[in-house]
Short mmCIF file of C-alpha atoms in Angstrom, two decimals:
data_model
loop_
_atom_site.label_atom_id
_atom_site.label_comp_id
_atom_site.label_asym_id
_atom_site.label_seq_id
_atom_site.Cartn_x
_atom_site.Cartn_y
_atom_site.Cartn_z
CA MET A 230 0.31 103.75 155.87
CA LYS A 231 3.56 105.00 154.98
CA TYR A 232 4.37 107.23 152.05
CA CYS A 233 7.02 108.37 149.89
CA LYS A 234 9.47 110.57 150.86
CA LYS A 235 9.63 112.21 147.80
CA CYS A 236 5.86 112.56 146.69
CA VAL A 237 2.97 111.50 148.30
CA MET A 238 1.96 108.45 147.01
CA PRO A 239 1.14 105.84 150.04
CA ASP A 240 3.08 102.02 150.07
CA THR A 241 -1.44 100.78 149.68
CA ARG A 242 -1.20 101.97 146.33
CA PRO A 243 -2.03 98.39 144.82
CA GLY A 244 1.67 96.95 143.44
CA ILE A 245 3.13 99.53 144.14
CA LYS A 246 6.72 99.60 145.70
CA PHE A 247 9.17 101.66 148.23
CA ASN A 248 13.36 101.86 148.09
CA GLU A 249 14.99 101.66 151.19
CA GLU A 250 15.54 105.07 151.04
CA GLY A 251 11.36 104.99 151.40
CA ILE A 252 11.22 106.26 147.51
CA CYS A 253 7.64 105.09 145.59
CA SER A 254 8.56 102.68 142.43
CA ALA A 255 6.89 105.62 140.27
CA CYS A 256 9.31 108.30 141.53
CA GLN A 257 11.98 105.84 140.88
CA SER A 258 11.35 105.32 137.51
CA TYR A 259 10.36 109.22 136.95
CA GLU A 260 14.15 110.19 138.22
CA ARG A 261 15.52 107.32 136.04
CA ARG A 262 14.09 109.18 132.55
CA LYS A 263 17.51 111.46 132.94
CA GLU A 264 19.62 108.05 132.07
CA ILE A 265 17.58 107.16 129.40
CA ASP A 266 18.72 108.44 125.64
CA TRP A 267 15.69 109.58 124.33
CA GLU A 268 17.28 110.45 121.34
CA LYS A 269 17.44 106.69 120.02
CA ARG A 270 14.03 105.69 121.39
CA TYR A 271 12.24 108.83 119.03
CA LYS A 272 14.14 106.69 116.60
CA GLU A 273 13.19 103.33 117.20
CA LEU A 274 9.29 104.61 117.31
CA GLU A 275 10.32 106.00 114.08
CA ALA A 276 11.81 102.63 113.20
CA LEU A 277 8.25 100.62 114.47
CA CYS A 278 6.45 103.22 112.37
CA ASP A 279 8.32 102.73 109.08
CA LYS A 280 7.37 98.74 109.89
CA TYR A 281 3.34 99.66 109.21
CA ARG A 282 2.89 102.76 107.91
CA GLY A 283 1.13 101.90 104.48
CA MET A 284 0.94 98.55 105.38
CA ASN A 285 -2.69 98.14 104.42
CA GLY A 286 -2.39 100.82 101.02
CA ASP A 287 -4.27 103.90 101.13
CA SER A 288 -6.48 102.64 104.28
CA PHE A 289 -5.23 102.51 108.05
CA ASP A 290 -2.16 100.99 109.15
CA CYS A 291 -2.24 102.04 113.07
CA ALA A 292 -5.12 102.42 115.62
CA ILE A 293 -5.19 104.59 118.68
CA ALA A 294 -7.37 103.90 121.66
CA VAL A 295 -9.17 107.16 122.82
CA SER A 296 -10.82 108.87 125.32
CA GLY A 297 -11.03 112.49 123.35
CA GLY A 298 -8.76 114.03 126.19
CA LYS A 299 -5.52 115.62 126.67
CA ASP A 300 -3.57 112.81 126.28
CA SER A 301 -5.55 111.48 123.19
CA HIS A 302 -5.49 114.72 120.97
CA TYR A 303 -1.55 114.52 121.95
CA GLN A 304 -1.50 110.70 120.86
CA VAL A 305 -3.57 111.44 117.66
CA TYR A 306 -0.92 114.63 116.97
CA LEU A 307 1.51 112.37 117.44
CA MET A 308 1.25 109.41 115.27
CA LYS A 309 -1.03 111.60 112.50
CA GLU A 310 1.24 114.40 111.69
CA VAL A 311 4.40 113.43 113.32
CA MET A 312 5.16 110.14 112.37
CA LYS A 313 2.76 110.62 109.19
CA MET A 314 1.00 107.72 110.00
CA ASN A 315 -3.04 106.81 108.70
CA PRO A 316 -4.94 106.16 111.79
CA ILE A 317 -8.57 104.95 113.00
CA LEU A 318 -9.68 105.61 116.10
CA PHE A 319 -11.22 103.50 118.72
CA SER A 320 -13.56 105.21 121.55
CA VAL A 321 -15.62 103.50 124.27
CA GLU A 322 -18.93 105.29 125.78
CA ASP A 323 -19.53 105.30 129.53
CA ASN A 324 -22.95 105.35 128.92
CA PHE A 325 -22.96 108.72 131.56
CA GLU A 326 -24.20 111.88 131.28
CA MET A 327 -21.46 113.65 129.86
CA THR A 328 -20.18 117.19 130.53
CA GLU A 329 -20.01 120.00 128.26
CA ALA A 330 -16.01 119.71 127.54
CA GLY A 331 -16.28 116.36 126.99
CA LYS A 332 -19.01 116.46 124.38
CA HIS A 333 -16.68 118.63 123.14
CA ASN A 334 -13.32 116.78 122.69
CA LEU A 335 -14.41 113.75 121.32
CA LYS A 336 -15.88 115.95 118.38
CA ASN A 337 -12.48 118.15 118.11
CA ILE A 338 -10.35 115.37 118.05
CA SER A 339 -11.35 113.54 114.88
CA GLU A 340 -12.13 117.33 113.60
CA GLU A 341 -8.99 118.73 114.75
CA PHE A 342 -6.92 115.71 113.12
CA GLY A 343 -8.61 114.67 110.19
CA CYS A 344 -9.50 111.04 111.71
CA PRO A 345 -12.38 108.71 111.83
CA ILE A 346 -13.54 107.52 115.33
CA ILE A 347 -15.74 104.08 115.93
CA SER A 348 -17.15 104.37 119.11
CA LEU A 349 -18.54 101.53 121.36
CA LYS A 350 -21.84 102.24 123.15
CA PRO A 351 -22.22 99.33 125.37
CA ASP A 352 -25.37 97.74 126.51
CA ILE A 353 -27.03 99.92 128.48
CA LYS A 354 -29.58 97.50 130.34
CA ALA A 355 -27.06 95.16 130.39
CA GLN A 356 -24.05 97.55 131.86
CA LYS A 357 -27.04 99.20 135.00
CA LYS A 358 -26.90 94.92 136.17
CA LEU A 359 -23.44 94.75 136.15
CA MET A 360 -22.49 98.09 137.69
CA ARG A 361 -24.89 97.61 140.47
CA TYR A 362 -23.29 94.00 140.66
CA THR A 363 -19.61 94.97 141.34
CA PHE A 364 -20.11 98.00 142.95
CA GLU A 365 -21.91 96.01 145.79
CA LYS A 366 -19.51 93.26 145.85
CA TYR A 367 -16.33 94.18 144.64
CA GLY A 368 -16.62 98.50 145.04
CA LYS A 369 -16.05 98.76 141.31
CA PRO A 370 -19.00 100.32 139.28
CA THR A 371 -17.79 100.69 136.18
CA TRP A 372 -15.69 96.88 135.63
CA PHE A 373 -17.58 96.73 132.53
CA ILE A 374 -16.50 99.86 130.93
CA ASP A 375 -13.14 99.91 131.92
CA ARG A 376 -12.63 96.52 130.77
CA LEU A 377 -14.18 97.14 127.28
CA ILE A 378 -11.73 100.83 127.53
CA TYR A 379 -8.82 97.99 127.36
CA THR A 380 -10.31 94.78 125.07
CA TYR A 381 -12.45 96.78 122.37
CA PRO A 382 -9.08 98.39 121.02
CA MET A 383 -8.07 95.25 120.61
CA HIS A 384 -10.61 93.24 119.05
CA MET A 385 -11.14 96.18 116.68
CA ALA A 386 -7.82 96.49 115.10
CA LEU A 387 -7.34 92.61 114.97
CA LYS A 388 -10.72 93.14 112.87
CA PHE A 389 -8.99 95.77 110.73
CA ASN A 390 -5.60 94.61 110.59
CA THR A 391 -4.06 97.76 111.99
CA PRO A 392 -1.75 95.55 114.31
CA LEU A 393 -0.31 98.73 115.38
CA LEU A 394 -1.94 99.97 118.45
CA VAL A 395 -1.66 102.98 120.42
CA TYR A 396 -1.78 103.74 123.81
CA GLY A 397 -0.61 106.63 126.12
CA GLU A 398 0.87 105.45 129.53
CA ASN A 399 2.01 102.47 131.10
CA VAL A 400 0.13 103.27 134.35
CA SER A 401 2.07 100.38 136.35
CA PHE A 402 5.67 101.77 135.22
CA GLU A 403 4.73 105.81 135.49
CA TYR A 404 2.24 105.92 138.30
CA GLY A 405 3.37 102.26 140.47
CA GLY A 406 1.70 99.52 139.98
CA SER A 407 1.39 95.15 139.67
CA ASP A 408 2.40 95.00 135.71
CA TYR A 409 5.71 97.38 136.67
CA GLU A 410 8.02 96.69 133.62
CA GLU A 411 9.51 99.46 131.38
CA THR A 412 9.02 98.37 128.02
CA TYR A 413 7.22 99.20 124.74
CA SER A 414 4.75 96.64 124.54
CA ALA A 415 1.35 97.45 125.98
CA LYS A 416 0.35 93.39 125.49
CA ASN A 417 0.21 92.69 129.17
CA GLN A 418 -1.90 95.87 130.38
CA LEU A 419 -4.88 93.84 131.36
CA SER A 420 -3.27 92.67 134.05
CA ASN A 421 -2.17 96.43 135.24
CA GLY A 422 -5.42 95.76 137.78
CA VAL A 423 -7.11 98.62 136.47
CA ALA A 424 -9.37 96.04 134.66
CA SER A 425 -9.14 92.86 136.43
CA ASP A 426 -10.65 90.12 135.35
CA ILE A 427 -13.59 88.48 136.78
CA ASP A 428 -14.61 85.15 136.52
CA ILE A 429 -17.31 84.73 133.31
CA ASN A 430 -19.34 82.23 135.43
CA GLU A 431 -19.69 84.17 138.12
CA LEU A 432 -21.18 87.12 136.10
CA LEU A 433 -23.33 85.21 133.81
CA LYS A 434 -24.91 84.53 137.42
CA ILE A 435 -26.36 87.63 136.97
CA ASP A 436 -30.44 87.39 135.84
CA GLY A 437 -30.10 89.19 132.00
CA ILE A 438 -26.28 88.45 131.42
CA THR A 439 -25.76 86.88 128.62
CA LYS A 440 -22.12 85.38 127.33
CA GLN A 441 -22.69 87.78 124.51
CA VAL A 442 -23.20 90.77 126.43
CA LEU A 443 -19.58 89.77 128.05
CA ASP A 444 -18.05 89.11 124.43
CA LEU A 445 -16.12 92.40 124.06
CA THR A 446 -14.40 91.75 127.40
CA LYS A 447 -12.55 88.62 126.73
CA ALA A 448 -9.77 89.57 126.00
CA PRO A 449 -8.37 88.84 122.23
CA SER A 450 -6.83 84.77 122.72
CA PHE A 451 -3.36 83.71 122.89
CA ASP A 452 -2.40 83.57 119.26
CA GLU A 453 -5.08 86.66 118.47
CA LEU A 454 -2.56 88.79 120.30
CA ASN A 455 0.12 87.83 118.87
CA LYS A 456 -0.76 89.00 115.22
CA LEU A 457 -0.57 92.65 117.17
CA ASP A 458 1.87 95.52 118.26
CA PRO A 459 0.19 97.14 120.80
CA MET A 460 2.50 99.85 122.28
CA TYR A 461 2.75 103.06 124.72
CA VAL A 462 3.89 106.40 124.10
CA SER A 463 5.50 106.46 127.51
CA TYR A 464 8.14 104.63 126.31
CA PHE A 465 9.35 106.60 123.39
CA MET A 466 8.81 110.01 124.53
CA PRO A 467 8.81 111.55 128.22
CA TRP A 468 5.53 111.24 129.32
CA ASN A 469 4.05 114.04 131.13
CA SER A 470 -0.12 114.72 131.93
CA TYR A 471 0.56 117.98 132.46
CA ALA A 472 2.84 118.82 129.12
CA ASN A 473 -0.27 117.30 127.39
CA TYR A 474 -2.48 118.98 128.79
CA ASN A 475 -0.69 122.28 127.70
CA PHE A 476 -0.38 120.89 124.67
CA ALA A 477 -4.05 119.72 123.59
CA LYS A 478 -5.05 123.14 124.42
CA THR A 479 -3.36 124.69 121.69
CA ARG A 480 -5.28 122.18 119.17
CA GLY A 481 -8.64 123.05 120.75
CA PHE A 482 -9.49 120.70 123.99
CA HIS A 483 -11.46 122.10 126.44
CA ASP A 484 -10.90 121.75 130.63
CA LEU A 485 -13.43 122.44 132.84
CA ALA A 486 -13.02 125.99 133.82
CA HIS A 487 -16.30 127.43 134.24
CA GLU A 488 -18.17 124.79 134.69
CA TRP A 489 -17.46 122.89 137.04
CA ASP A 490 -14.87 122.71 139.99
CA ARG A 491 -14.84 118.46 141.45
CA THR A 492 -14.20 119.16 145.07
CA HIS A 493 -12.02 115.58 144.87
CA HIS A 494 -9.75 116.71 142.34
CA ILE A 495 -6.50 119.02 142.32
CA GLU A 496 -6.54 120.05 138.86
CA ASN A 497 -9.98 120.60 135.71
CA PHE A 498 -8.17 118.88 133.11
CA ASP A 499 -8.18 115.13 133.39
CA GLN A 500 -11.30 112.38 133.10
CA ILE A 501 -13.72 115.68 132.40
CA ASP A 502 -15.76 113.40 130.16
CA SER A 503 -18.55 112.45 132.83
CA ARG A 504 -19.83 113.31 136.41
CA ALA A 505 -20.83 109.87 137.55
CA TYR A 506 -17.95 107.81 136.60
CA LEU A 507 -15.95 109.45 138.69
CA VAL A 508 -17.25 107.45 141.53
CA HIS A 509 -15.34 104.94 140.22
CA SER A 510 -11.53 106.16 140.91
CA TRP A 511 -12.87 108.20 144.44
CA LEU A 512 -13.34 104.61 145.17
CA LYS A 513 -9.54 103.99 145.69
CA TYR A 514 -9.67 106.48 148.97
CA PRO A 515 -11.63 104.21 151.11
CA LYS A 516 -9.98 100.94 149.62
CA PHE A 517 -6.48 102.54 149.51
CA GLY A 518 -6.21 105.97 151.66
CA HIS A 519 -5.82 107.94 149.03
CA ALA A 520 -7.31 109.19 145.53
CA SER A 521 -7.36 111.71 142.55
CA ALA A 522 -6.16 114.18 144.63
CA THR A 523 -2.68 112.47 145.59
CA ASP A 524 -2.69 110.82 141.89
CA TYR A 525 -2.25 114.73 140.93
CA ALA A 526 -0.45 115.92 144.18
CA ALA A 527 2.29 112.91 143.45
CA ARG A 528 2.52 113.88 139.66
CA PHE A 529 2.83 117.59 140.06
CA VAL A 530 5.87 117.04 142.84
CA ARG A 531 7.42 114.99 140.11
CA TYR A 532 6.97 117.30 137.77
CA GLY A 533 8.42 120.20 139.52
CA ILE A 534 5.02 122.20 139.75
CA LEU A 535 4.69 121.54 143.61
CA SER A 536 6.18 121.05 146.78
CA ARG A 537 5.59 117.78 148.81
CA LYS A 538 4.72 120.81 151.33
CA THR A 539 1.91 122.35 149.48
CA ALA A 540 1.15 118.46 148.17
CA ILE A 541 0.01 117.36 151.38
CA LYS A 542 -2.26 120.01 152.35
CA LEU A 543 -3.74 119.36 149.15
CA VAL A 544 -4.09 115.92 149.48
CA LYS A 545 -5.71 116.79 152.90
CA LYS A 546 -8.62 118.71 151.72
CA HIS A 547 -9.44 116.90 148.54
CA ASP A 548 -8.81 114.04 148.27
CA HIS A 549 -11.61 112.55 150.70
CA ALA A 550 -14.13 114.82 149.11
CA LEU A 551 -15.87 113.65 146.55
CA ASP A 552 -18.10 115.59 144.80
CA VAL A 553 -22.52 115.85 144.91
CA ASN A 554 -22.51 115.90 141.23
CA CYS A 555 -20.75 112.35 141.14
CA VAL A 556 -22.93 110.76 143.34
CA ARG A 557 -26.37 112.68 142.02
CA ASP A 558 -25.59 111.15 138.33
CA PHE A 559 -24.17 108.19 139.64
CA ILE A 560 -26.97 107.36 141.51
CA ASN A 561 -29.60 108.88 139.15
CA PHE A 562 -27.92 106.18 136.31
CA ALA A 563 -27.87 103.45 138.67
CA GLY A 564 -30.94 103.55 139.96
CA TYR A 565 -30.08 104.06 144.28
CA THR A 566 -31.03 106.77 146.81
CA GLU A 567 -28.41 108.22 148.63
CA SER A 568 -28.62 106.83 151.71
CA GLU A 569 -28.15 103.21 149.84
CA PHE A 570 -25.47 104.69 147.80
CA TRP A 571 -23.52 105.52 151.27
CA GLU A 572 -24.19 102.36 152.97
CA ILE A 573 -22.93 100.79 150.21
CA ILE A 574 -19.75 102.94 150.47
CA ASN A 575 -19.45 102.40 153.81
CA LYS A 576 -18.92 98.65 153.61
CA LEU A 577 -16.31 99.32 151.38
CA TYR A 578 -13.54 101.50 154.00
CA ASN A 579 -11.10 99.16 154.82
CA LYS A 580 -10.59 99.22 158.16
CA ASP A 581 -7.35 98.57 158.83
CA LEU A 582 -6.94 102.36 157.65
CA PHE A 583 -9.95 103.98 158.30
CA GLU A 584 -11.46 104.27 162.06
CA LYS A 585 -14.76 106.27 162.55
CA ASN A 586 -14.68 109.79 164.58
CA ILE A 587 -17.54 110.10 167.45
CA PHE A 588 -19.64 111.98 164.78
CA GLY A 589 -19.04 108.89 162.48
CA GLU A 590 -17.36 110.04 160.28
CA TRP A 591 -14.44 107.74 158.83
CA ASN A 592 -10.78 109.09 159.16
CA LEU A 593 -7.37 107.89 158.27
CA LYS A 594 -5.72 106.39 161.19
CA THR A 595 -1.85 107.87 159.62
CA PRO A 596 -2.84 110.58 157.37
CA ILE A 597 0.37 111.87 155.59
CA TRP A 598 -0.26 115.32 157.12
CA ASN A 599 0.61 113.93 160.79
CA GLU A 600 3.76 112.63 159.07
CA LYS A 601 6.28 112.94 161.53
#
């Protein structure tokens, strides 16, 4: 493994690229912000909103994909209060037991900004079957939910005739990924690797899984997609997760302070809706050698909040340490014992990156804290 010379991101992140100086594409993107005419970009956003504002009379003229999180609060504020649009919000529940903060935040975003939310509660029976299959075969236990998070708002935007569908950041461009392109259009976001498609014929072999169950996970057709104009806010505004968090707090957003101190995170405000879901994001660790602590340590270095030296210490302490509360909620939902869960996890470790010590623990062969 090689690590970015500016932040702490390794070259094992899918799709990330390093330049000749050893700087990752995410840091390069962040550095190029200095060259962007943000005033011009803001006018482009105004023009885009002018194109769709009032297109359905007094009804909705744009849609926003939300979770209730810090970024959702900022997106709704921007479109409703700054751009004076009339948004409808679409959300997907993960069906896991929610944190108190998660319960509060989704309600708060509707009450604070005066917007309706249409939330999809997926088929729980089918979710559990798909969850076990995609976890055991691909190490992607939340594939079904993640896929819906991307596709459901598209299908609903078509139904409500709201072509302008608003997403937060371009994940691949902001943090490094396979769909690395600076564009306002979110039409190609399904190729960013988070919810890559799985052959429907393979999933239909699972007992009880039907085409109807999987219907909403399918991307809109080419002709349908061309009726939409999905956008990334991060193209028009300098995206900053921490700034969004600080803003959201002023509008009633709750973090996990006084509720839960997560062992594998270095912050308490991102992906806080449920505990079991975080097994999914942590699984990047055995597969790629980094997880949530690395993600945020890298961002904080770019934002100027942390030094690289401090970031390395935080990664060493937290990245590997999957929180026990996540494991317990996960196995209770999916129906595993703890031993079954860890047996599956052990099979997912990338042996090119990890080796076992004499205690049977997995250690990175080239950890960042041993860097010369």
